[in-house]
XYZ file of N, CA and C in Angstrom:
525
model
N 11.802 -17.051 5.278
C 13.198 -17.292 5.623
C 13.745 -18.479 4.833
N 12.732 -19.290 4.157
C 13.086 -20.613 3.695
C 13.931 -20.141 2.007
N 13.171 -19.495 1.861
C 13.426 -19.018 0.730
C 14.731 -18.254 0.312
N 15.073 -17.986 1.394
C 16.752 -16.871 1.371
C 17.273 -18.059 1.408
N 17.433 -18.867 2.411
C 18.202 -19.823 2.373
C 18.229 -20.844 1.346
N 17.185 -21.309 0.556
C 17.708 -22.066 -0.770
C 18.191 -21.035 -1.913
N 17.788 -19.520 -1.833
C 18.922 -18.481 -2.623
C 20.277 -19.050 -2.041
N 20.783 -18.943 -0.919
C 21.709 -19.081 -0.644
C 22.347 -20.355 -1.223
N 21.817 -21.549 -0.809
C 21.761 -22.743 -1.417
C 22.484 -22.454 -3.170
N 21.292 -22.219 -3.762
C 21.663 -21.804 -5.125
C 22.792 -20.995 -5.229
N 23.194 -19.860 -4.813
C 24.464 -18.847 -5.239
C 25.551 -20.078 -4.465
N 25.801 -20.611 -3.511
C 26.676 -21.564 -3.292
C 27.018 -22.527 -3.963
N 25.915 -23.206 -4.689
C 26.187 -24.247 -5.802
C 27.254 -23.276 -7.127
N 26.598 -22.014 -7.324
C 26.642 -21.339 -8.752
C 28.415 -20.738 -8.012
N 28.640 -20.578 -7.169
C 30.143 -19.754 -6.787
C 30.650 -21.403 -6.700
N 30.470 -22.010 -6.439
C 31.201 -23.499 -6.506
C 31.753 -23.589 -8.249
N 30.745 -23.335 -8.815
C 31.251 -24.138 -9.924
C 31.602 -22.837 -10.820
N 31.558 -21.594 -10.581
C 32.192 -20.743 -11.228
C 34.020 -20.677 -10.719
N 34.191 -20.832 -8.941
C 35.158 -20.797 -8.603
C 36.410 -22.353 -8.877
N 35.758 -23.250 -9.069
C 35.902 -24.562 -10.135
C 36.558 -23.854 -11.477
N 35.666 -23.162 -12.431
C 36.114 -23.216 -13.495
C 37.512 -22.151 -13.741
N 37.293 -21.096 -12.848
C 38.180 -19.891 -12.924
C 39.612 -20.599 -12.442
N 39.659 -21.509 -10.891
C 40.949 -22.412 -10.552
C 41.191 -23.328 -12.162
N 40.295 -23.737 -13.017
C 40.489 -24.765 -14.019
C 41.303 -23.337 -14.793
N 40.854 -22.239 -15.132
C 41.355 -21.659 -16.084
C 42.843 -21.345 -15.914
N 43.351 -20.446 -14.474
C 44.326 -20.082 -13.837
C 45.240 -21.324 -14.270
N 44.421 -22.834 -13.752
C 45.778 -23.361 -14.091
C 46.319 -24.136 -15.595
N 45.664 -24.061 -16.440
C 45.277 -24.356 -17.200
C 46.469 -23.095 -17.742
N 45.959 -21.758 -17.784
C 46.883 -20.528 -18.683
C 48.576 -20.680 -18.253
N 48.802 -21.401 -16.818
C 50.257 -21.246 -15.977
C 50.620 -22.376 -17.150
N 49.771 -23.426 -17.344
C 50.514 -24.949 -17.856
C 50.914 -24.558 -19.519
N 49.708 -24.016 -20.084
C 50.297 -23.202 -21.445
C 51.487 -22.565 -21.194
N 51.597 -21.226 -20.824
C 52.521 -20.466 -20.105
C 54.139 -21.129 -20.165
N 54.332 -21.964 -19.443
C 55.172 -22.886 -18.845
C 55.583 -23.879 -19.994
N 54.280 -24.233 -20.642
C 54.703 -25.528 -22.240
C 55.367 -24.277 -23.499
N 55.047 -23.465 -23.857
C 54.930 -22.285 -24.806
C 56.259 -21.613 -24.514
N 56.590 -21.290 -22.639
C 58.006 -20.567 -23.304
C 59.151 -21.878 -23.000
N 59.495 -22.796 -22.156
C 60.353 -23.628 -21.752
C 60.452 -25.186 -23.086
N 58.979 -25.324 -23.545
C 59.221 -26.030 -24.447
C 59.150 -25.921 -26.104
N 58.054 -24.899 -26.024
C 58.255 -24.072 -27.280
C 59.291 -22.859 -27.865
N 59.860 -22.496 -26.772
C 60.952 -21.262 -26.776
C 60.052 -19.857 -27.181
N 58.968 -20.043 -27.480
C 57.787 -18.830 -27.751
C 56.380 -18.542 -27.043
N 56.880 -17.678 -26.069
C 55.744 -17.859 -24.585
C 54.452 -17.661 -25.135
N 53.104 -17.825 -25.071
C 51.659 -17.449 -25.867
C 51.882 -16.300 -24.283
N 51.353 -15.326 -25.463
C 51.122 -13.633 -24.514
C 49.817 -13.638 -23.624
N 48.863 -13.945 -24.197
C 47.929 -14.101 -23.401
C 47.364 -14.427 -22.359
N 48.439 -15.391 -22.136
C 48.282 -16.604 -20.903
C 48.480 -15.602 -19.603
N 49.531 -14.859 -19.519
C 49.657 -13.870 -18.591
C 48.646 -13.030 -17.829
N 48.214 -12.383 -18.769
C 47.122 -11.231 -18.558
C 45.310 -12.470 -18.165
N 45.419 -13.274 -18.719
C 44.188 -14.091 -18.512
C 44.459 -14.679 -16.917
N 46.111 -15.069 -16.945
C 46.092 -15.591 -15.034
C 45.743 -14.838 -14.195
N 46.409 -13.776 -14.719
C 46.024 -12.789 -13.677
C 44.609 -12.245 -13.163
N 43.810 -12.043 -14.230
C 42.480 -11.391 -13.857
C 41.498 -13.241 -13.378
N 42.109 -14.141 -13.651
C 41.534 -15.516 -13.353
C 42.076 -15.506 -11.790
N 43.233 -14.953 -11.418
C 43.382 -14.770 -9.396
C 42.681 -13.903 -9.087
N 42.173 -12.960 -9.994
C 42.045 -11.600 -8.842
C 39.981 -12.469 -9.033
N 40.067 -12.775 -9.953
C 38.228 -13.060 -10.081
C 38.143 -14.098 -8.863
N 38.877 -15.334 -9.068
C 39.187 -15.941 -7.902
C 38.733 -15.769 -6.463
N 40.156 -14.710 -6.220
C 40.680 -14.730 -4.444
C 39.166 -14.058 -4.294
N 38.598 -12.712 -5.230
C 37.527 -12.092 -4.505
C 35.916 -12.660 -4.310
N 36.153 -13.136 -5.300
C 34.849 -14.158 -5.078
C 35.247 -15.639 -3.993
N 36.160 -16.132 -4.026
C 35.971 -17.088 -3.134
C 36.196 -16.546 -1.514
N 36.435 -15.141 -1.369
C 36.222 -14.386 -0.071
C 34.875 -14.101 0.071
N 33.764 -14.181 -1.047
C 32.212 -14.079 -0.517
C 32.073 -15.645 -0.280
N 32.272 -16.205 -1.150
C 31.935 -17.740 -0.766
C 32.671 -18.353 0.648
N 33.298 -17.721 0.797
C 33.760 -18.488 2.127
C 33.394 -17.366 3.571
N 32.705 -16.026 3.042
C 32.202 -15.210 3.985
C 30.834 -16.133 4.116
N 29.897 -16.794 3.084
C 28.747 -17.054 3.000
C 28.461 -18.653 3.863
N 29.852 -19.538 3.607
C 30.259 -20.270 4.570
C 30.693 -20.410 5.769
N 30.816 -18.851 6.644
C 31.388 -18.816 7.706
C 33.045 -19.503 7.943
N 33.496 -19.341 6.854
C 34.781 -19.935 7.111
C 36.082 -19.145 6.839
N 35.333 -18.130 6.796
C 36.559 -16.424 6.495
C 37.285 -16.537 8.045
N 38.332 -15.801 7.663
C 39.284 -15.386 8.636
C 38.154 -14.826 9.741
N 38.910 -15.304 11.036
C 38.283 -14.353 11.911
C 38.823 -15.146 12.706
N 38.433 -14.199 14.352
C 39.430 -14.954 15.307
C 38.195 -15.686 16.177
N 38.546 -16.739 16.942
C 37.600 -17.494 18.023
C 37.678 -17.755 19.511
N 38.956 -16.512 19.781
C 38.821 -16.954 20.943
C 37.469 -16.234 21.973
N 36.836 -15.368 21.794
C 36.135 -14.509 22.307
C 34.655 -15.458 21.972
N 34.398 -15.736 20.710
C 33.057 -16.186 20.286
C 32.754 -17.581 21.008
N 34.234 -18.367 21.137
C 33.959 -19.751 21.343
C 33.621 -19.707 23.096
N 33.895 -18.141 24.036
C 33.342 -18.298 25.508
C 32.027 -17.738 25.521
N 31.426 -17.167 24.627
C 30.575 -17.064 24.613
C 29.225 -17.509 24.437
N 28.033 -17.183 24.768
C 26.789 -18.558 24.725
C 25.366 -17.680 24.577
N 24.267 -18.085 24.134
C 23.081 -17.461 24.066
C 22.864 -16.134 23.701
N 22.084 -14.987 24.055
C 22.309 -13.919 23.540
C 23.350 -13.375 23.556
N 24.534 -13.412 24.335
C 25.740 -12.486 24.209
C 26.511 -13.050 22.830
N 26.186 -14.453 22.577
C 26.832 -15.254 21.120
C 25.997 -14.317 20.203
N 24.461 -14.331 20.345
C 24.100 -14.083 19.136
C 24.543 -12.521 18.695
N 24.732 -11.659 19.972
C 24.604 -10.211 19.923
C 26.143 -10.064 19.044
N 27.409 -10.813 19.154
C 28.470 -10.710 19.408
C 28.581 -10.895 17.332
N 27.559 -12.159 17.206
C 27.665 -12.693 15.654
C 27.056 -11.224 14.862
N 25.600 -10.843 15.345
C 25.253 -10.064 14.496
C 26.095 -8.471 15.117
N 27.269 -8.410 15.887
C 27.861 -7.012 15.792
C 29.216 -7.252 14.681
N 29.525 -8.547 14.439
C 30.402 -8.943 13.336
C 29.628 -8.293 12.325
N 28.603 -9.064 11.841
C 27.967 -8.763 10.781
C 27.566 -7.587 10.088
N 27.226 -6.898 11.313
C 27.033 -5.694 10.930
C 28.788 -4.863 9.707
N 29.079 -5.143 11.023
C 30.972 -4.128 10.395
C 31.472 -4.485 9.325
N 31.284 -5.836 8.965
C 31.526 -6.692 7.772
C 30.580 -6.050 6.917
N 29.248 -6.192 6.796
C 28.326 -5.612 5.959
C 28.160 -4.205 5.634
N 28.888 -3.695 6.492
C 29.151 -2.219 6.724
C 30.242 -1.856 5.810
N 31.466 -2.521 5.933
C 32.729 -2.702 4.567
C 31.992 -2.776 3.166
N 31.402 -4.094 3.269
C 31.451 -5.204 2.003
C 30.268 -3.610 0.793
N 29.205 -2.987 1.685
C 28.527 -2.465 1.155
C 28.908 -1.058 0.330
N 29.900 -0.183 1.969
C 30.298 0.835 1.041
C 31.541 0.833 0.122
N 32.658 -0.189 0.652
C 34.094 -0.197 0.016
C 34.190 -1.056 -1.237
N 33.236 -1.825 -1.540
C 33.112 -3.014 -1.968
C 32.217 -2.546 -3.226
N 30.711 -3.020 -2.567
C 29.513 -2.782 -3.825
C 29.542 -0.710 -4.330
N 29.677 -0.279 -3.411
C 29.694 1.036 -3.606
C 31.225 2.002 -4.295
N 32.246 1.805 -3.698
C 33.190 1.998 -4.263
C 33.483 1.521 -5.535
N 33.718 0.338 -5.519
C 33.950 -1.094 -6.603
C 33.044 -0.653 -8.022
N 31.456 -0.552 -7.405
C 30.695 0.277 -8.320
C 31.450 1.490 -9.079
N 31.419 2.197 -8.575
C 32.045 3.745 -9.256
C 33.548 3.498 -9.992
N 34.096 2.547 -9.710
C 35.371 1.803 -10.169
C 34.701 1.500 -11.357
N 34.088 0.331 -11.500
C 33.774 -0.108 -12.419
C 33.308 1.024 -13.454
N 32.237 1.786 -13.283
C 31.820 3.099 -14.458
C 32.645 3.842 -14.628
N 33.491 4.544 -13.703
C 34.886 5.040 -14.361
C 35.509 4.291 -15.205
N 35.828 2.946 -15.187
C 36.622 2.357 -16.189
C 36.161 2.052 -17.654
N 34.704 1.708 -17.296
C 33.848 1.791 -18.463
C 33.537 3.183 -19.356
N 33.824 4.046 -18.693
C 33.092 5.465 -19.231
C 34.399 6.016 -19.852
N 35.264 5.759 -19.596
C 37.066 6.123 -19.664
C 37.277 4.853 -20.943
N 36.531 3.861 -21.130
C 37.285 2.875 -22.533
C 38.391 2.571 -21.971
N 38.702 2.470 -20.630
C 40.039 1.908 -20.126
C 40.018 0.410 -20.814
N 41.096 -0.413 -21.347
C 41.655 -1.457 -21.995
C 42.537 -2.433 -21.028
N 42.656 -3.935 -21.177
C 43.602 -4.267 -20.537
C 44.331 -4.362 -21.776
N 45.648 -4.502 -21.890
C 46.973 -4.313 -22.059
C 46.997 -5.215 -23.405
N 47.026 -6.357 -23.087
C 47.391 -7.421 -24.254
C 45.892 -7.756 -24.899
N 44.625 -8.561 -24.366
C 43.514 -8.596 -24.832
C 42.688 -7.487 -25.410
N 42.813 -6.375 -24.654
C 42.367 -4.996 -24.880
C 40.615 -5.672 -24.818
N 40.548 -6.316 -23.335
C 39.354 -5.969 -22.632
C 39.223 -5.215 -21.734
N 37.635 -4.629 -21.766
C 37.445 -3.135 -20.921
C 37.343 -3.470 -19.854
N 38.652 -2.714 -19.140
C 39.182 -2.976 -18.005
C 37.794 -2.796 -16.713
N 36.396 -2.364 -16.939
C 35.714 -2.654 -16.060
C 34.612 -3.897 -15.775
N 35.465 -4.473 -16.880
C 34.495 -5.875 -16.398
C 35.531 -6.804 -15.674
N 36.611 -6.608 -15.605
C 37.629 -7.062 -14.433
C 37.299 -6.499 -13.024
N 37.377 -5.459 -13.118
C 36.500 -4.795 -11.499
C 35.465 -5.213 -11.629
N 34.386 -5.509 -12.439
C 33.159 -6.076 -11.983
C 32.772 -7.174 -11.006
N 34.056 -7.512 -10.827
C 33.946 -8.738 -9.406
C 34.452 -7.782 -8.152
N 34.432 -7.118 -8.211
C 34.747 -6.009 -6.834
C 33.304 -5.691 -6.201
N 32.696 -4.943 -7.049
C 30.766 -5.159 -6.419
C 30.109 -6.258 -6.722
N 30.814 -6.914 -7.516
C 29.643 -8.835 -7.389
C 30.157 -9.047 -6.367
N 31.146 -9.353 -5.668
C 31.886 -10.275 -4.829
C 31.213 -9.264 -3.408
N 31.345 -8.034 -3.450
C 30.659 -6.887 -2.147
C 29.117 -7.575 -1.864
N 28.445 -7.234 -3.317
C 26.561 -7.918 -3.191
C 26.602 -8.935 -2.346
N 27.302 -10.200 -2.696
C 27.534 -11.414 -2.002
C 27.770 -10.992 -0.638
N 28.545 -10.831 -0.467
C 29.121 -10.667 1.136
C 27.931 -9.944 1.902
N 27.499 -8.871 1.097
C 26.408 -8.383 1.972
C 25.325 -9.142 2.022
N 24.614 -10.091 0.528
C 23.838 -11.169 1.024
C 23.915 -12.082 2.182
N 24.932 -12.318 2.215
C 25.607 -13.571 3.272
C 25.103 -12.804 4.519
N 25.813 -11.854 5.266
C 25.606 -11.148 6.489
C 24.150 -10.573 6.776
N 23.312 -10.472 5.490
C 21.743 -10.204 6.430
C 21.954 -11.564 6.358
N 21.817 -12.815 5.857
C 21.649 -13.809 6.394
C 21.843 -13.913 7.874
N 22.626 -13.591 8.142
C 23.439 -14.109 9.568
C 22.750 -12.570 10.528
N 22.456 -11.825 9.991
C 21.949 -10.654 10.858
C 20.385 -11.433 10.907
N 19.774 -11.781 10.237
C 18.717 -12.303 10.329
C 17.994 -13.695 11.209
N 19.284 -14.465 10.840
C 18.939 -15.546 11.786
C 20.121 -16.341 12.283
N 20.726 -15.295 13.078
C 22.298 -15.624 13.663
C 22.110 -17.302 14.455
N 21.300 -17.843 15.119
C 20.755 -19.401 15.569
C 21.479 -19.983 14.533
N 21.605 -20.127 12.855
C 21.982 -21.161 11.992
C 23.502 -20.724 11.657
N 24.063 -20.343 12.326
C 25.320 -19.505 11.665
C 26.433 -20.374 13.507
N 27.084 -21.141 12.899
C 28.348 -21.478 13.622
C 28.843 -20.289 14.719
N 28.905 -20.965 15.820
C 29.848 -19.834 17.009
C 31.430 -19.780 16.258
N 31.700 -21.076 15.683
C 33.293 -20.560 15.461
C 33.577 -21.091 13.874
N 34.534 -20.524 13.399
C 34.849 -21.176 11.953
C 35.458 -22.134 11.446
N 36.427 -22.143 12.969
C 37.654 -23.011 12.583
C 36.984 -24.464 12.800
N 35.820 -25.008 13.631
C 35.402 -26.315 13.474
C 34.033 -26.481 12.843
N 33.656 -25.397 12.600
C 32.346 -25.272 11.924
C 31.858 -25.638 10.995
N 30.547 -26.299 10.322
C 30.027 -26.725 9.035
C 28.943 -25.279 8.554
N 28.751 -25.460 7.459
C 28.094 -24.489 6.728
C 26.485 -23.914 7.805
N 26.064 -22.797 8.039
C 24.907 -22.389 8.529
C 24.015 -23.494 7.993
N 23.014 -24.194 8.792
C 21.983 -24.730 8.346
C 20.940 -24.650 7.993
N 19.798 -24.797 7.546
C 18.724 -23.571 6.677
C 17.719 -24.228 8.214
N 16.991 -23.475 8.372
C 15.875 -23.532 9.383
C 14.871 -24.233 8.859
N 14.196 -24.470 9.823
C 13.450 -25.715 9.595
C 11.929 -25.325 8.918
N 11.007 -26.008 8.498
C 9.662 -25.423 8.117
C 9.026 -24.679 8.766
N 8.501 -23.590 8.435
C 7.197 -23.494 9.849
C 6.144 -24.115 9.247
């Protein structure tokens, strides 16, 4: 069990500083963007099409990272009356439905997204990159989420009753 949890450890450090660089890029292409057409009078084209796939890489990956943090949307009034097994039963019937999404709509769908787009030479627009390595964060970002939730199906004890005051799951102790 020690061992999932410094994976976890690790993919949290590595979505930290990927989701770091992608916010650096996003804003970074708006400030070009913004200098290029208002002060240059000649907008750089690129900047557009790069913000965009820099939100969508973004919002979906920092929805596993913050599924993996327990700090996703969800509601508390039900979890926070709850205590002992009916808490734990209540965390891992979340988990399940969540993992149940993230696996088929997500890694599975997202998947077949992605090889259609690849197998099709679909293009984005201005860069004329293959439009399935932009969906490729549709099943990275699914894998994640489903990593996260066996976590929490596994050892629901380190996983917060609520989100809204909660700190990160804590890794269990040695045996």
């Amino acid at each position: 069990m020690n061992l999932l949890f410094r994976l976890k450890r690790l993919l949290d450090r590595g979505l930290e500083a990927l989701l770091v660089l992608l916010f650096f890029t996003l804003s970074g292409c708006v400030i070009i963007q913004v200098f290029t057409r208002y002060v240059l009078g000649d907008p750089a084209i690129f900047t557009e099409e790069v913000s965009r796939y820099a939100m969508i890489w973004l919002s979906l990956l920092g929805a596993a990272y913050a599924a993996g943090k327990v700090e996703h949307m969800a509601y508390t009034m039900l979890p926070e009356s709850l205590s002992g097994d009916r808490l734990r039963w209540h965390v891992r019937s979340v988990a399940l439905i969540v993992l149940a999404f993230a696996a088929s709509v997500m890694c599975y769908g997202g998947g077949l997204l992605v090889l259609r787009a690849l197998e099709f030479e679909q293009l984005t627009a201005t860069l004329e990159w293959p439009m399935g390595y932009v969906y490729l964060c549709i099943p990275l970002s699914g894998a994640l989420i489903v990593f996260y939730q066996l976590l929490i199906l596994l050892a629901p004890e380190h996983v917060p009753a609520s989100g809204a005051n909660a700190t990160a799951p804590a890794a269990p102790s040695a045996d």
